[in-house]
Coordinates of N, CA and C in Angstrom, one line a residue:
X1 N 88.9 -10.4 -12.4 CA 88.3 -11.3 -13.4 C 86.9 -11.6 -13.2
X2 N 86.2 -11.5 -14.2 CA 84.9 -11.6 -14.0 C 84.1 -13.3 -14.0
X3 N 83.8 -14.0 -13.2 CA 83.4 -15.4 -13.1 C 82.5 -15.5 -14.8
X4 N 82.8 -16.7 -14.6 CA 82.7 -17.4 -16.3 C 81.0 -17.3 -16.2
X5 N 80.6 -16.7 -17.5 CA 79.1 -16.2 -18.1 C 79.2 -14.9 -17.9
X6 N 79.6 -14.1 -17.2 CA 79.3 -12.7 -16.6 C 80.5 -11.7 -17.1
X7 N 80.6 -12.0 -18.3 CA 81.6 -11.1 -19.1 C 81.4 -10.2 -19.1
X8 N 82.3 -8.9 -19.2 CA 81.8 -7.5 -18.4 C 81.2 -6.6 -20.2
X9 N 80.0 -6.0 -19.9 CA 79.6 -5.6 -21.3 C 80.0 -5.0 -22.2
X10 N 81.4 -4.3 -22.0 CA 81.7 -3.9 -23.1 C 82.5 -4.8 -23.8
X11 N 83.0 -6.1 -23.0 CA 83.5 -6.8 -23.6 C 82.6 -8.2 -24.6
X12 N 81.3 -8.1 -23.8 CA 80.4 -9.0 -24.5 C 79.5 -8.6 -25.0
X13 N 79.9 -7.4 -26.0 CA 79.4 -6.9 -26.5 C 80.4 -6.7 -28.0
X14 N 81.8 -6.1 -27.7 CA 83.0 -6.6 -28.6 C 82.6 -8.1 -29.4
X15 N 82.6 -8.9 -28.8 CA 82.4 -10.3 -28.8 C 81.2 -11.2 -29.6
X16 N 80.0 -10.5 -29.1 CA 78.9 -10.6 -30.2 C 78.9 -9.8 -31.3
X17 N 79.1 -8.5 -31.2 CA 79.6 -7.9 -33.0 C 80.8 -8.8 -33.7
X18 N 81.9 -9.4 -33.3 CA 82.6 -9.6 -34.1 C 81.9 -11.2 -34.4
X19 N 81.1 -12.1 -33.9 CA 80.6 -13.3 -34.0 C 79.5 -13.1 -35.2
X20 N 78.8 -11.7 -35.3 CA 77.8 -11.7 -36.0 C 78.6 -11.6 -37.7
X21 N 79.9 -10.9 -37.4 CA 80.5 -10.2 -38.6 C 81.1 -11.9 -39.1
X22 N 81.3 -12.5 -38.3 CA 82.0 -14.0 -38.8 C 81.0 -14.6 -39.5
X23 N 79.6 -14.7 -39.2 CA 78.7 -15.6 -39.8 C 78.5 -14.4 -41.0
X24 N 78.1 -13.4 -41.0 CA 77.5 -12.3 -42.4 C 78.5 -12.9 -43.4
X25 N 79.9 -12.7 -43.0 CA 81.0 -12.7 -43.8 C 81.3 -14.2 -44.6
X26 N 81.4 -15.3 -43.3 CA 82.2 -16.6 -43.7 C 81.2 -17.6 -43.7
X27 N 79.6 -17.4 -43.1 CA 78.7 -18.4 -42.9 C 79.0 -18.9 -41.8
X28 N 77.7 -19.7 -41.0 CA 77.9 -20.5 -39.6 C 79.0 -21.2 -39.4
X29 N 79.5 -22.1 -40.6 CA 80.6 -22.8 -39.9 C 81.3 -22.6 -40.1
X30 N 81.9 -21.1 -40.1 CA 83.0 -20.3 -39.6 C 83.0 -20.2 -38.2
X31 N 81.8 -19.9 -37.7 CA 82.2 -19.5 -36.7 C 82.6 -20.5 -35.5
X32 N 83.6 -19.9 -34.6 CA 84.4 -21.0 -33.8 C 85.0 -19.9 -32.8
X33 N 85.5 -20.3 -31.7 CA 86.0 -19.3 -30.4 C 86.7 -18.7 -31.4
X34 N 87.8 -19.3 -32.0 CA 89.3 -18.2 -32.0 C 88.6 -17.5 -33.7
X35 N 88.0 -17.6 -34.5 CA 87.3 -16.6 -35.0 C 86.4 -15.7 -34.8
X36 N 86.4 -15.9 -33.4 CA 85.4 -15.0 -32.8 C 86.5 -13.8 -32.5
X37 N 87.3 -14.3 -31.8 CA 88.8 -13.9 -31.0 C 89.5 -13.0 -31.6
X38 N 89.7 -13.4 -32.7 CA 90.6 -12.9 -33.8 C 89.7 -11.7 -34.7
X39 N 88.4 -12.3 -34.7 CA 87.9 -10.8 -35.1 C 87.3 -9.7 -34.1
X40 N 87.2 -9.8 -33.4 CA 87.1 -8.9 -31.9 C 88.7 -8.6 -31.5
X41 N 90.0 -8.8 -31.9 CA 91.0 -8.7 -31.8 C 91.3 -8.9 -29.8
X42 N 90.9 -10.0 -29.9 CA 90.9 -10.1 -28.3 C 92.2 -11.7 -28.6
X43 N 92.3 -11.6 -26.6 CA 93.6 -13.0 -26.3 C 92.6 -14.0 -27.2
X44 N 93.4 -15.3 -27.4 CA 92.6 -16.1 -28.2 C 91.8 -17.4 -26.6
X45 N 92.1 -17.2 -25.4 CA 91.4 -17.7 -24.2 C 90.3 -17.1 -23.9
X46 N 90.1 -15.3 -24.3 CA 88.9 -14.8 -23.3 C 87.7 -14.9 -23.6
X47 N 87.0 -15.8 -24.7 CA 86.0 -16.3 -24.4 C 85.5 -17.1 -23.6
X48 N 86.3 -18.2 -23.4 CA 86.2 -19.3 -22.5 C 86.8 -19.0 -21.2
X49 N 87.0 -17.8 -20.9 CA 87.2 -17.6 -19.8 C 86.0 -16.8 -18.9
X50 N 84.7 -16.3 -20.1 CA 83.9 -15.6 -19.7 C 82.4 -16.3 -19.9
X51 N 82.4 -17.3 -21.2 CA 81.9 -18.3 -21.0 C 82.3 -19.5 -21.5
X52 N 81.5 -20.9 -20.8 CA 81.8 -22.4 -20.5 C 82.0 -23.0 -22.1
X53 N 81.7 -22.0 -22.8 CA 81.9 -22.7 -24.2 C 81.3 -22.0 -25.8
X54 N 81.0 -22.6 -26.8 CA 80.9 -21.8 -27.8 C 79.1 -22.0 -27.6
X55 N 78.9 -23.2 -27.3 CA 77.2 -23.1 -27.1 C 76.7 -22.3 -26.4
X56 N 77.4 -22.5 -24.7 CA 76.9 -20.5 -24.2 C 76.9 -19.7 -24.8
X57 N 78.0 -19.0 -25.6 CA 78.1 -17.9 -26.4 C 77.2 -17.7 -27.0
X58 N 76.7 -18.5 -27.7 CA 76.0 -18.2 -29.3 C 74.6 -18.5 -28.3
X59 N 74.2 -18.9 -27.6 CA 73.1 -18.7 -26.6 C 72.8 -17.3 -26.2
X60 N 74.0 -17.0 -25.6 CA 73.8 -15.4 -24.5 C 73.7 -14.6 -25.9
X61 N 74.1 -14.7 -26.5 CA 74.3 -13.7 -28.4 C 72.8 -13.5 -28.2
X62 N 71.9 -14.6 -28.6 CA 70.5 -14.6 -28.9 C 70.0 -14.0 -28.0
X63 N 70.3 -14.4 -26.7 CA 69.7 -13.9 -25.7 C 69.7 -12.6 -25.4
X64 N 70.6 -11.8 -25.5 CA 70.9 -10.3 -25.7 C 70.4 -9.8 -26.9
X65 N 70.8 -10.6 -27.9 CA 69.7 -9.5 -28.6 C 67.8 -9.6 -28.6
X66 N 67.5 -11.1 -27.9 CA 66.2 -10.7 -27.6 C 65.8 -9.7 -26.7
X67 N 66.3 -10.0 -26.0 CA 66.7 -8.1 -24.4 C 66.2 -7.1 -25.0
X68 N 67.1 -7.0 -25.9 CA 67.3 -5.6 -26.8 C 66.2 -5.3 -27.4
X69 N 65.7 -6.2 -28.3 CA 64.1 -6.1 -28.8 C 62.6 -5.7 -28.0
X70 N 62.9 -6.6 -26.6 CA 62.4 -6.5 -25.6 C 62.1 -4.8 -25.3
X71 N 63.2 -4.5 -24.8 CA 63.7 -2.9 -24.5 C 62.9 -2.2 -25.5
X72 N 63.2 -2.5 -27.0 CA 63.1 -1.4 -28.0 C 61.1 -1.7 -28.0
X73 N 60.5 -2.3 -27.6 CA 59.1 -2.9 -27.6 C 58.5 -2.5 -26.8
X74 N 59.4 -1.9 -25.6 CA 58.9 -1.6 -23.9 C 58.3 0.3 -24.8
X75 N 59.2 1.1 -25.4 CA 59.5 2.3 -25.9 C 57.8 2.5 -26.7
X76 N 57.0 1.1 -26.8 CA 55.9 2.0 -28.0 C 54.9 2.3 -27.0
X77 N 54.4 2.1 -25.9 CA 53.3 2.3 -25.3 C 53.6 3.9 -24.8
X78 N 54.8 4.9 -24.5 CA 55.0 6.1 -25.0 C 54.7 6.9 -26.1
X79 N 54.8 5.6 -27.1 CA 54.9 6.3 -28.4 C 53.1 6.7 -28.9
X80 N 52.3 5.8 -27.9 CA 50.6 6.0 -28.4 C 50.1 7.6 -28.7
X81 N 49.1 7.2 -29.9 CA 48.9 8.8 -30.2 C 50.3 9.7 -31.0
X82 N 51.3 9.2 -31.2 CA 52.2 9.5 -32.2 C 52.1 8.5 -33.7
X83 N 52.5 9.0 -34.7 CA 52.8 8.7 -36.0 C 51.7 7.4 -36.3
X84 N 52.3 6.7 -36.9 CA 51.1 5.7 -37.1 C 50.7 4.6 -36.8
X85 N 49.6 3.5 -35.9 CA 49.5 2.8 -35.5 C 50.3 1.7 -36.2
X86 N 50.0 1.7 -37.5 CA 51.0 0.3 -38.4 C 52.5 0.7 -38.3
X87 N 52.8 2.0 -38.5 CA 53.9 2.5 -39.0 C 54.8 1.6 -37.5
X88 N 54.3 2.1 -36.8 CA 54.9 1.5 -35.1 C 54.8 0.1 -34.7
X89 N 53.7 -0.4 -34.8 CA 53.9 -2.1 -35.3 C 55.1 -2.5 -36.0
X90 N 54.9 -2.1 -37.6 CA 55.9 -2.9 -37.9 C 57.2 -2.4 -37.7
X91 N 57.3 -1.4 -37.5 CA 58.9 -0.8 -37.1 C 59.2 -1.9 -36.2
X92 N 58.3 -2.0 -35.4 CA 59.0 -3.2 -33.9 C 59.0 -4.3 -34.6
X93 N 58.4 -4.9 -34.9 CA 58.2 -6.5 -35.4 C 59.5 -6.4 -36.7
X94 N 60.0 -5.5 -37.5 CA 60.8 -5.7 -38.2 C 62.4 -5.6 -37.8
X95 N 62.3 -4.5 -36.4 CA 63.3 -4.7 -35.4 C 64.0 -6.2 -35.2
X96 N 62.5 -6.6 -34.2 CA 63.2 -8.2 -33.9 C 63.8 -9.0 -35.1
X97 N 63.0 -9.0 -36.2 CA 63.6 -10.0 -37.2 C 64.7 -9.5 -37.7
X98 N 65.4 -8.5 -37.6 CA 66.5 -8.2 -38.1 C 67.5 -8.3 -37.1
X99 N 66.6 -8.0 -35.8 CA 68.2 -8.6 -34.7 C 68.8 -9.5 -34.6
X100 N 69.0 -10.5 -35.7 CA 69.7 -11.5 -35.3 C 70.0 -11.8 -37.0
X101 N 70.9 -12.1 -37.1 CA 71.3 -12.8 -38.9 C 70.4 -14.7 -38.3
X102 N 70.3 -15.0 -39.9 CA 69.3 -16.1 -39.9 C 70.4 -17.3 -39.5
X103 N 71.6 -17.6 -39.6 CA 72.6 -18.0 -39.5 C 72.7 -18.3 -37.8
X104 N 72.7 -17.1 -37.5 CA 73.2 -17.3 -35.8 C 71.9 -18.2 -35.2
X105 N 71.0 -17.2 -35.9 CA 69.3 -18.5 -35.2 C 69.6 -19.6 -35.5
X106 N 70.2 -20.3 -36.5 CA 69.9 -21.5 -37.0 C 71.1 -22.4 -35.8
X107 N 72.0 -21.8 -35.8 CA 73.0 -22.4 -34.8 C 72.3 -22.7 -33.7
X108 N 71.9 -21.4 -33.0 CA 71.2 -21.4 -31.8 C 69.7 -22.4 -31.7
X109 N 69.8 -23.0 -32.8 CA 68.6 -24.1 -32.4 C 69.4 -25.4 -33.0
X110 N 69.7 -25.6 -33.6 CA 70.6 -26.9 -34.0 C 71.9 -27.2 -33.3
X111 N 72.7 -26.1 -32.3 CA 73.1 -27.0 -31.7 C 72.5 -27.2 -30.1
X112 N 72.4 -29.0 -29.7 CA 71.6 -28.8 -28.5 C 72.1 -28.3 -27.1
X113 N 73.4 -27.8 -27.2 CA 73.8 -27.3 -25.7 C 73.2 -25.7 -25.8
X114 N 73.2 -25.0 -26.8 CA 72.9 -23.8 -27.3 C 71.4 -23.4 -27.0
X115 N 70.7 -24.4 -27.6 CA 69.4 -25.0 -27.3 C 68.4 -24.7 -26.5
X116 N 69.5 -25.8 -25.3 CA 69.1 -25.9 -24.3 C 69.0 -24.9 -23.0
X117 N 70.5 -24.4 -23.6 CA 70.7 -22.8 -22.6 C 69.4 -21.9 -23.0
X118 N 69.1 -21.6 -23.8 CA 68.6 -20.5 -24.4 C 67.3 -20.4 -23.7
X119 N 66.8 -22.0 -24.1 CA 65.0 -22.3 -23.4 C 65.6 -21.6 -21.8
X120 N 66.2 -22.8 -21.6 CA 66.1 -22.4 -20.0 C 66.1 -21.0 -19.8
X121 N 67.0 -20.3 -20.3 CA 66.8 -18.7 -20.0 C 65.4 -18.3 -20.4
X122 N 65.0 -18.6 -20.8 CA 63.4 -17.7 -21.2 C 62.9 -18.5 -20.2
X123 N 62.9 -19.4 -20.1 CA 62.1 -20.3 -19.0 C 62.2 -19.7 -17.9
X124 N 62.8 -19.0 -17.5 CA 63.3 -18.4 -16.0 C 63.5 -17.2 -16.3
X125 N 63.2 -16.5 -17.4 CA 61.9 -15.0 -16.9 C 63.0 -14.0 -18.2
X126 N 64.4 -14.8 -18.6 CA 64.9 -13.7 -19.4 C 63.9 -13.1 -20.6
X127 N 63.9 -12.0 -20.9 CA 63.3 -10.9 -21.8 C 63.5 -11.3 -22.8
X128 N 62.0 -11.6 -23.7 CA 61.8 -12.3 -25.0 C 60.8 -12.1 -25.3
X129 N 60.6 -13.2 -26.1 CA 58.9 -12.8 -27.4 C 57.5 -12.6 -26.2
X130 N 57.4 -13.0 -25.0 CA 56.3 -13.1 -24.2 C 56.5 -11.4 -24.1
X131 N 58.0 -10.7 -23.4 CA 58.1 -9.7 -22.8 C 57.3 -8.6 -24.0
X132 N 57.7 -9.0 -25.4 CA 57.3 -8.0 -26.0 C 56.3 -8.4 -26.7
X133 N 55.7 -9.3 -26.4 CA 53.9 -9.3 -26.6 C 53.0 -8.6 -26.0
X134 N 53.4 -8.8 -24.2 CA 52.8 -7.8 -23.7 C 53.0 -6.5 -24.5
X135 N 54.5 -6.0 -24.2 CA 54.7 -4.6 -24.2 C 53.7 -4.0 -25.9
X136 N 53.6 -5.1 -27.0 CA 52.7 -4.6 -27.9 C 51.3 -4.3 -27.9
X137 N 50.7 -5.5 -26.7 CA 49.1 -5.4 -26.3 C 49.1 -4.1 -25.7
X138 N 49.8 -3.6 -24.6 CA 49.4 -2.9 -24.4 C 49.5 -1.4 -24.7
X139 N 50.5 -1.3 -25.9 CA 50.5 0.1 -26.5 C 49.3 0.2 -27.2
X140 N 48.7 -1.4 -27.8 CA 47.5 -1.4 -28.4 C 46.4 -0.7 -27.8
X141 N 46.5 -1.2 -26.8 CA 45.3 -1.1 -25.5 C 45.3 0.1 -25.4
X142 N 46.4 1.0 -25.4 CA 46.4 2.5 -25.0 C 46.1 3.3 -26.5
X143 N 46.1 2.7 -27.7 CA 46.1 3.4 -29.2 C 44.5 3.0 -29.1
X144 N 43.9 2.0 -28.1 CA 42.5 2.3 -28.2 C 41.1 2.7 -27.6
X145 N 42.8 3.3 -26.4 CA 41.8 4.2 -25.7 C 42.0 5.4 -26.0
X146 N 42.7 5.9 -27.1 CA 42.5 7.2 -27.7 C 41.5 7.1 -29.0
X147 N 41.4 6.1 -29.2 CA 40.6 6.0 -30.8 C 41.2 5.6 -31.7
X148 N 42.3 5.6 -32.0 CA 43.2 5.2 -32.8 C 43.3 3.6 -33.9
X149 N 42.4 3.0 -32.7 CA 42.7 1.4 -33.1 C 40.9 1.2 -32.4
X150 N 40.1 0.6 -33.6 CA 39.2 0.2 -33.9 C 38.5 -0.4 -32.0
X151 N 37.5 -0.1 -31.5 CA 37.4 -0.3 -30.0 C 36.7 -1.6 -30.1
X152 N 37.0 -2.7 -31.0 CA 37.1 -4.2 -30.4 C 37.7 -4.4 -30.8
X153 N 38.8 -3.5 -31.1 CA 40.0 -4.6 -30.9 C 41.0 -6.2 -30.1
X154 N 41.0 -7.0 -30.3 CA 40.9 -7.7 -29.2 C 42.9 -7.7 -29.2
X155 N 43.6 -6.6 -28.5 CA 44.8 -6.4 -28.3 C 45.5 -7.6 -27.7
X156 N 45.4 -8.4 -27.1 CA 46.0 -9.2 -26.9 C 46.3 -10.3 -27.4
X157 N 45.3 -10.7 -28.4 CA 45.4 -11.9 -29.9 C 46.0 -11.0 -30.7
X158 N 45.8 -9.6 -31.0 CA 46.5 -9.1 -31.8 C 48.4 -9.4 -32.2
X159 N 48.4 -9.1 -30.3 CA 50.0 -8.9 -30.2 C 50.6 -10.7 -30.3
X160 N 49.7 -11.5 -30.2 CA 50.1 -13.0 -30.6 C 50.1 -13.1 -31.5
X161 N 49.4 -13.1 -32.4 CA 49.8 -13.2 -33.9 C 51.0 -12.3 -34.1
X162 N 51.0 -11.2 -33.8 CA 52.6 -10.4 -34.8 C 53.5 -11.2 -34.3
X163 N 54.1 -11.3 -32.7 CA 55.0 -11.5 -32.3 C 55.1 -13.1 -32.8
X164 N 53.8 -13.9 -32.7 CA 53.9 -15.5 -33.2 C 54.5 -15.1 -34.7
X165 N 54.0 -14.5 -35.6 CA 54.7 -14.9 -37.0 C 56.0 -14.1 -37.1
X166 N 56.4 -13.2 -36.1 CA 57.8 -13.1 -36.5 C 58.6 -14.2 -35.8
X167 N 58.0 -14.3 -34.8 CA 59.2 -16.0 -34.1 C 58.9 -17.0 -35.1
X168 N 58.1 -17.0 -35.9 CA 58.1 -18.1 -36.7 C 59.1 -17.8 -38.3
X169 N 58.9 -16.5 -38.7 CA 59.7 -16.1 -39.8 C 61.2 -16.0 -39.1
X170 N 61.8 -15.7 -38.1 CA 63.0 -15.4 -37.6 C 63.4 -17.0 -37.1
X171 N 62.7 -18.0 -36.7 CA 63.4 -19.3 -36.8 C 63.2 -20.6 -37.9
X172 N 62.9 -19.7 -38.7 CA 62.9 -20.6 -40.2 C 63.3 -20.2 -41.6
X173 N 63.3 -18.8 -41.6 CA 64.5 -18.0 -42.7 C 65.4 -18.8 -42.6
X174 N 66.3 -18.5 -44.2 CA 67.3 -18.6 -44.4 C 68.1 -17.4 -44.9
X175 N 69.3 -17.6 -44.8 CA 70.2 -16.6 -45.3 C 69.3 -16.3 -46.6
X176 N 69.4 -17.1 -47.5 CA 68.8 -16.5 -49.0 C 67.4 -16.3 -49.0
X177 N 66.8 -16.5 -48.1 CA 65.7 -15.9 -48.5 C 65.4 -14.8 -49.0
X178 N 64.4 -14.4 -50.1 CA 64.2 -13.2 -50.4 C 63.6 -12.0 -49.3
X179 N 64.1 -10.9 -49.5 CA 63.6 -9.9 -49.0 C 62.2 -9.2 -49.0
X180 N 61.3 -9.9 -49.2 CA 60.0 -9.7 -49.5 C 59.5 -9.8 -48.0
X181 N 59.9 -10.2 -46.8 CA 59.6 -10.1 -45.6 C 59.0 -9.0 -45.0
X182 N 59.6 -7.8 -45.1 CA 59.0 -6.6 -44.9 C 57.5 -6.2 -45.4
X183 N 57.5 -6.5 -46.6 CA 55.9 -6.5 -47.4 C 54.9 -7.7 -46.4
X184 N 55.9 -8.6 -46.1 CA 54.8 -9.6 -45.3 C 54.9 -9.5 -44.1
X185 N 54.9 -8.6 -43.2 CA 55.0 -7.9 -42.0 C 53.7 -6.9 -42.5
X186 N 54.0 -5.4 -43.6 CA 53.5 -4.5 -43.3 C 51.9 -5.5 -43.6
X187 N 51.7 -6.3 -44.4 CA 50.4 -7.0 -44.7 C 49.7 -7.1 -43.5
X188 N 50.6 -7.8 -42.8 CA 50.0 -8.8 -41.6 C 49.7 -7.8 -41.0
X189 N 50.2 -6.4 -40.3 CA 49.9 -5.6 -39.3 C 48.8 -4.7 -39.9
X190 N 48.9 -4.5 -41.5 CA 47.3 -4.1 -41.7 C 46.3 -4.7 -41.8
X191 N 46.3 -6.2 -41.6 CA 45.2 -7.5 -41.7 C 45.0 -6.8 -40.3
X192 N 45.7 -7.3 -38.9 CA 45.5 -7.1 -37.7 C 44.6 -5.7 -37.2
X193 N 45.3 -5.2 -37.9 CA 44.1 -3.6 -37.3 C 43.2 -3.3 -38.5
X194 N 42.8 -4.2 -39.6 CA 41.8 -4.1 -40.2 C 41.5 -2.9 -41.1
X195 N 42.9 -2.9 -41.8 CA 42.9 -1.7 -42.6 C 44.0 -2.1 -44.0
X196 N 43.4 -3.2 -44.8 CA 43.8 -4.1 -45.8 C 44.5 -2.9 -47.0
X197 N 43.5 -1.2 -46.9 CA 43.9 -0.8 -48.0 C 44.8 0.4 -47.8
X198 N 45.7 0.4 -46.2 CA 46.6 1.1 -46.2 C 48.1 0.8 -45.4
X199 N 48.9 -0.3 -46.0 CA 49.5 -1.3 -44.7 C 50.4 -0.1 -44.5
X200 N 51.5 -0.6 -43.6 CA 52.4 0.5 -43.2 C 53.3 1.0 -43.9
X201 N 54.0 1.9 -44.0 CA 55.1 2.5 -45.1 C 56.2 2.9 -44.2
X202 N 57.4 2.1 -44.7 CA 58.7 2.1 -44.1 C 59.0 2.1 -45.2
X203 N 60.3 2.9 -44.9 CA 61.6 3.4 -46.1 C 62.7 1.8 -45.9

């Protein structure tokens, strides 16, 4: 048995897909252990046997999928000198806001054991919006040492602003909000590299 928080990954991973499918489907306050349980078709105990409660869960949820964004953000400074400076921006920046339904964020800051787990984790180095600020400066930094990105660029304000207004659009959405987000991403990343009359084009 695996000690409580350290649920083995394929199982907390079962776990967060079926939690995400509870909120898409039934809204936040559906979600609760044994509908987590019951839609992950798991015992109705093995949450709480893996973590201390529903506030960990829906903590380590967020937290894993910031990881993941992290990861997918680490991948562009390979990508320099490929496809298009914006195109690659907002692909990432539209990644993170889509990793998480607006529903589970909103949990994850309104309730305060959830809260509080979450800070602390970033606080103590887990992989988030800092990790993939860097990782955007400096794909910058390397798109402007090919030419690619305007040579005063100032890459490191750059990547604070993107990554600042998606943490700000990703913890103040709502479920209904319109879909017009994407258009105010590709904006903002052609404001940033100073190229107003050709922002990025995602399908």
């Amino acid at each position: 048995m695996s000690p409580r928080g350290v649920a083995i990954p394929d199982l907390r991973e079962r776990l967060f897909a079926a939690a995400e499918r509870v909120v898409a489907r039934d809204g936040a306050s559906a979600l609760t252990s044994r509908a987590v349980t019951d839609e992950a078709g798991c015992a109705k105990g093995v949450l709480h046997t893996h973590f201390s409660g529903l506030d960990e869960f829906i903590s380590e949820l967020v937290l894993d999928r910031f990881a993941r964004s992290a990861r997918h953000a680490e991948e562009l400074t390979g990508r320099a000198g490929q496809g298009r400076v914006a195109d690659n921006l907002a692909e990432i920046a539209l990644a993170l806001l889509d990793s998480l339904p607006a529903a589970v964020v909103s949990l994850a800051m309104t309730r305060p054991g959830a809260s509080l787990h979450t800070r602390q984790a970033l606080e103590s180095g887990a992989p988030g919006f800092t990790a993939m600020q860097q990782s955007i400066a400096g794909y910058l930094e390397a798109e402007r040492h090919l030419g690619r990105v305007a040579h005063d660029t100032d890459a490191v304000t750059a990547a604070l602003a993107l990554v600042g207004t998606v943490h700000h659009l990703l913890m103040t959405r709502s479920p209904d909000d319109p879909p017009d987000v994407r258009q105010t991403i590709e904006r903002l990343v052609a404001l940033l590299l100073g190229d107003r009359s050709h922002p990025a084009r995602l399908s």
